[in-house]
């Protein structure tokens, strides 16, 4: 069974601090995606990483796909209150039809001013 | 620029009542999905569809039915609501190229009393 485990589950930091969220699996994924979900809204796609070792940057957010394509990380530099939300990683189920994704449990980030 | 629209946003049902959740997408996506999101359980796939007229079971299909009579619409039905179905329901859609990721609706918060 493919599983995605995220850590930490909860993170509360002060504005300006840096943080890293991890998404790990024992299975190989063809790609991994990161979503951010704000209270009362649906998740919004931030990025898709496809190649092992790939690094993508989105302003202050840096996403990395592990060389073996079993893990990914999200690093936020100088966090701001607007970064508060639930961060989810997701990956396609192996050999499945219909584009089904498996989601991690999420990391709930709170950035205090 | 609507994306995925879910109706209603909130609903309270009595045990045993039935209802239909509506999902509409305007991106001509082939794939559509219904998820439920519960604290500590993450996003769990209820049913999904790979095209007009097709549906398939996901991880937690019991107590739910779906229909996709038109490509742009995906309906989720609860025939006889139970308190265990109290949850936030999200509809999502994606293109055949999964690297584009999912577009989610803003969710329906359902309470069964």
Tab-separated table of C-alpha atoms in Angstrom:
chain	number	residue	atom	x	y	z
A	1	UNK	CA	0.000	0.000	0.000
A	2	UNK	CA	1.352	3.372	-0.997
A	3	UNK	CA	1.436	5.876	1.840
A	4	UNK	CA	2.624	9.445	2.153
A	5	UNK	CA	3.662	10.552	5.619
A	6	UNK	CA	4.068	14.228	6.388
A	7	UNK	CA	5.990	15.766	9.241
A	8	UNK	CA	5.525	17.670	11.332
A	9	UNK	CA	1.742	17.501	11.688
A	10	UNK	CA	1.584	20.910	13.367
A	11	UNK	CA	3.960	23.848	13.230
A	12	UNK	CA	3.582	27.191	14.969
A	13	UNK	CA	6.271	29.791	14.290
A	14	UNK	CA	6.893	33.524	14.413
A	15	UNK	CA	6.892	35.731	11.350
A	16	UNK	CA	10.327	35.815	9.742
A	17	UNK	CA	11.370	32.289	10.729
A	18	UNK	CA	12.297	29.564	8.249
A	19	UNK	CA	10.688	26.136	8.192
A	20	UNK	CA	10.767	22.824	6.349
A	21	UNK	CA	7.930	20.357	5.873
A	22	UNK	CA	8.651	16.775	4.854
A	23	UNK	CA	6.708	14.245	2.806
A	24	UNK	CA	8.055	10.691	2.916
A	25	UNK	CA	7.166	7.311	1.480
A	26	UNK	CA	8.653	3.857	1.094
A	27	UNK	CA	7.245	3.791	-2.450
A	28	UNK	CA	8.547	5.431	-5.604
A	29	UNK	CA	6.290	8.081	-7.124
A	30	UNK	CA	6.331	9.267	-10.736
A	31	UNK	CA	5.650	12.778	-9.445
A	32	UNK	CA	4.606	14.580	-6.272
A	33	UNK	CA	2.405	17.607	-5.827
A	34	UNK	CA	2.081	20.168	-3.041
A	35	UNK	CA	-1.169	21.915	-2.171
A	36	UNK	CA	-2.063	24.663	0.297
A	37	UNK	CA	-5.484	24.780	1.892
A	38	UNK	CA	-6.806	27.825	3.706
A	39	UNK	CA	-9.653	27.565	6.243
A	40	UNK	CA	-13.029	27.143	4.565
A	41	UNK	CA	-11.526	26.594	1.126
A	42	UNK	CA	-10.398	23.708	-1.032
A	43	UNK	CA	-6.725	22.823	-1.545
A	44	UNK	CA	-4.903	24.828	-4.210
A	45	UNK	CA	-2.080	23.324	-6.245
A	46	UNK	CA	1.284	24.994	-5.571
A	47	UNK	CA	3.694	22.866	-7.584
A	48	UNK	CA	4.337	19.500	-9.225
A	49	UNK	CA	7.810	17.938	-9.114
A	50	UNK	CA	8.521	15.242	-11.651
A	51	UNK	CA	12.256	14.534	-11.898
A	52	UNK	CA	14.328	13.000	-9.085
A	53	UNK	CA	16.471	15.716	-7.494
A	54	UNK	CA	14.357	18.479	-9.006
A	55	UNK	CA	14.145	21.801	-7.171
A	56	UNK	CA	11.402	24.313	-7.876
A	57	UNK	CA	11.010	27.764	-6.368
A	58	UNK	CA	7.840	29.753	-5.916
A	59	UNK	CA	8.818	33.106	-4.376
A	60	UNK	CA	9.831	32.229	-0.785
A	61	UNK	CA	8.819	28.553	-1.159
A	62	UNK	CA	11.350	25.951	-2.322
A	63	UNK	CA	10.230	22.447	-3.248
A	64	UNK	CA	12.552	19.504	-3.694
A	65	UNK	CA	11.934	15.998	-5.011
A	66	UNK	CA	14.223	13.341	-3.602
A	67	UNK	CA	16.751	11.660	-5.887
A	68	UNK	CA	15.003	8.298	-5.443
A	69	UNK	CA	11.555	9.904	-5.941
A	70	UNK	CA	10.357	8.606	-2.561
A	71	UNK	CA	10.260	11.899	-0.705
A	72	UNK	CA	9.835	15.624	-1.060
A	73	UNK	CA	10.320	18.706	1.059
A	74	UNK	CA	8.873	22.190	1.194
A	75	UNK	CA	11.039	24.961	2.643
A	76	UNK	CA	9.627	28.385	3.422
A	77	UNK	CA	12.026	31.278	3.948
A	78	UNK	CA	11.035	34.196	6.159
A	79	UNK	CA	7.510	32.951	6.808
A	80	UNK	CA	4.661	35.448	6.795
A	81	UNK	CA	1.170	35.260	8.366
A	82	UNK	CA	-0.235	34.802	4.860
A	83	UNK	CA	1.584	31.449	4.683
A	84	UNK	CA	-0.720	30.075	7.386
A	85	UNK	CA	-2.673	27.052	6.215
A	86	UNK	CA	-2.707	23.298	5.731
A	87	UNK	CA	0.016	22.003	3.406
A	88	UNK	CA	-0.663	18.712	1.665
A	89	UNK	CA	1.580	16.542	-0.454
A	90	UNK	CA	0.047	14.132	-2.957
A	91	UNK	CA	1.195	11.586	-5.487
A	92	UNK	CA	-0.415	9.426	-8.190
A	93	UNK	CA	-1.231	5.833	-7.302
A	94	UNK	CA	1.015	3.372	-9.118
A	95	UNK	CA	-0.530	1.817	-12.197
A	96	UNK	CA	-3.954	3.314	-11.548
A	97	UNK	CA	-6.405	4.648	-14.057
A	98	UNK	CA	-8.230	7.884	-13.670
A	99	UNK	CA	-5.518	10.059	-12.212
A	100	UNK	CA	-6.204	9.098	-8.623
A	101	UNK	CA	-3.959	10.777	-6.065
A	102	UNK	CA	-2.997	9.672	-2.597
A	103	UNK	CA	-2.692	12.509	-0.086
A	104	UNK	CA	-0.549	12.908	2.997
A	105	UNK	CA	-2.257	13.799	6.273
A	106	UNK	CA	-1.104	17.381	5.999
A	107	UNK	CA	0.993	19.848	7.963
A	108	UNK	CA	-0.920	22.607	9.704
A	109	UNK	CA	1.208	25.761	9.708
A	110	UNK	CA	0.480	28.805	11.845
A	111	UNK	CA	2.630	31.898	11.390
A	112	UNK	CA	2.157	34.479	14.120
A	113	UNK	CA	2.887	38.166	13.494
B	1	UNK	CA	-12.974	31.931	-14.373
B	2	UNK	CA	-15.135	29.689	-12.176
B	3	UNK	CA	-13.090	26.442	-12.141
B	4	UNK	CA	-14.938	23.960	-9.902
B	5	UNK	CA	-18.197	25.034	-8.282
B	6	UNK	CA	-19.839	23.097	-5.460
B	7	UNK	CA	-23.337	23.589	-4.109
B	8	UNK	CA	-24.481	23.901	-1.412
B	9	UNK	CA	-21.723	25.243	0.841
B	10	UNK	CA	-23.426	24.187	4.073
B	11	UNK	CA	-26.172	21.710	4.892
B	12	UNK	CA	-27.669	20.139	7.993
B	13	UNK	CA	-29.509	16.851	7.551
B	14	UNK	CA	-31.443	14.649	9.921
B	15	UNK	CA	-30.463	10.977	10.122
B	16	UNK	CA	-32.164	9.068	7.334
B	17	UNK	CA	-32.694	12.044	5.030
B	18	UNK	CA	-31.273	12.098	1.532
B	19	UNK	CA	-29.507	14.799	-0.443
B	20	UNK	CA	-27.441	15.444	-3.546
B	21	UNK	CA	-24.248	17.486	-3.685
B	22	UNK	CA	-23.608	19.186	-6.995
B	23	UNK	CA	-20.233	19.728	-8.632
B	24	UNK	CA	-19.689	21.584	-11.906
B	25	UNK	CA	-16.420	22.297	-13.733
B	26	UNK	CA	-15.869	24.530	-16.730
B	27	UNK	CA	-12.337	23.405	-17.695
B	28	UNK	CA	-13.364	20.486	-19.940
B	29	UNK	CA	-11.553	18.081	-17.591
B	30	UNK	CA	-12.043	14.374	-18.187
B	31	UNK	CA	-11.532	13.248	-14.588
B	32	UNK	CA	-13.648	14.198	-11.593
B	33	UNK	CA	-13.478	13.113	-7.959
B	34	UNK	CA	-15.359	13.305	-4.677
B	35	UNK	CA	-13.360	13.386	-1.443
B	36	UNK	CA	-14.283	13.745	2.177
B	37	UNK	CA	-11.997	15.469	4.663
B	38	UNK	CA	-12.114	14.628	8.351
B	39	UNK	CA	-9.797	15.725	11.181
B	40	UNK	CA	-6.912	13.298	11.547
B	41	UNK	CA	-8.027	11.270	8.513
B	42	UNK	CA	-6.913	13.518	5.684
B	43	UNK	CA	-8.588	13.477	2.277
B	44	UNK	CA	-10.251	10.184	1.392
B	45	UNK	CA	-11.568	9.343	-2.073
B	46	UNK	CA	-15.250	8.401	-2.174
B	47	UNK	CA	-15.954	7.933	-5.900
B	48	UNK	CA	-14.410	9.119	-9.110
B	49	UNK	CA	-15.139	9.325	-12.837
B	50	UNK	CA	-12.829	9.064	-15.832
B	51	UNK	CA	-15.368	10.424	-18.288
B	52	UNK	CA	-18.987	11.163	-19.068
B	53	UNK	CA	-21.200	8.209	-18.185
B	54	UNK	CA	-18.527	6.407	-16.119
B	55	UNK	CA	-18.082	6.128	-12.357
B	56	UNK	CA	-15.905	4.014	-10.063
B	57	UNK	CA	-15.534	3.389	-6.338
B	58	UNK	CA	-12.792	4.961	-4.297
B	59	UNK	CA	-11.520	4.227	-0.813
B	60	UNK	CA	-14.725	4.923	1.176
B	61	UNK	CA	-17.750	4.472	-1.176
B	62	UNK	CA	-20.280	2.926	1.218
B	63	UNK	CA	-23.407	5.009	1.737
B	64	UNK	CA	-22.771	7.189	-1.316
B	65	UNK	CA	-23.753	7.072	-4.974
B	66	UNK	CA	-22.590	9.198	-7.883
B	67	UNK	CA	-23.583	10.043	-11.412
B	68	UNK	CA	-21.880	11.781	-14.310
B	69	UNK	CA	-24.502	12.248	-16.998
B	70	UNK	CA	-22.715	15.291	-18.447
B	71	UNK	CA	-18.954	15.799	-18.692
B	72	UNK	CA	-19.031	18.999	-16.683
B	73	UNK	CA	-21.151	17.718	-13.778
B	74	UNK	CA	-20.486	15.133	-11.070
B	75	UNK	CA	-23.213	14.498	-8.507
B	76	UNK	CA	-22.754	12.869	-5.092
B	77	UNK	CA	-25.825	11.385	-3.427
B	78	UNK	CA	-26.479	10.301	0.117
B	79	UNK	CA	-29.499	7.994	0.139
B	80	UNK	CA	-29.964	7.718	3.908
B	81	UNK	CA	-27.677	10.051	5.814
B	82	UNK	CA	-25.893	8.844	8.956
B	83	UNK	CA	-24.008	10.857	11.602
B	84	UNK	CA	-20.786	9.184	10.391
B	85	UNK	CA	-21.218	11.084	7.130
B	86	UNK	CA	-20.754	14.408	8.892
B	87	UNK	CA	-17.749	15.812	7.065
B	88	UNK	CA	-16.465	18.369	4.602
B	89	UNK	CA	-16.877	17.166	1.029
B	90	UNK	CA	-14.647	18.314	-1.800
B	91	UNK	CA	-15.086	17.847	-5.498
B	92	UNK	CA	-12.027	18.020	-7.757
B	93	UNK	CA	-11.266	17.694	-11.422
B	94	UNK	CA	-8.143	17.082	-13.476
B	95	UNK	CA	-7.016	16.721	-17.052
B	96	UNK	CA	-5.739	13.455	-18.494
B	97	UNK	CA	-2.194	14.748	-17.976
B	98	UNK	CA	-1.980	14.364	-14.204
B	99	UNK	CA	0.979	16.694	-13.932
B	100	UNK	CA	-1.522	19.522	-14.106
B	101	UNK	CA	-2.828	18.465	-10.725
B	102	UNK	CA	-6.276	18.750	-9.269
B	103	UNK	CA	-8.543	21.784	-9.195
B	104	UNK	CA	-10.716	21.633	-6.081
B	105	UNK	CA	-14.032	23.229	-5.280
B	106	UNK	CA	-14.463	25.211	-2.080
B	107	UNK	CA	-16.221	22.371	-0.286
B	108	UNK	CA	-19.579	21.477	1.264
B	109	UNK	CA	-19.777	21.260	5.041
B	110	UNK	CA	-22.382	18.623	5.887
B	111	UNK	CA	-23.689	17.923	9.378
B	112	UNK	CA	-25.940	14.938	10.028
B	113	UNK	CA	-27.824	15.089	13.329
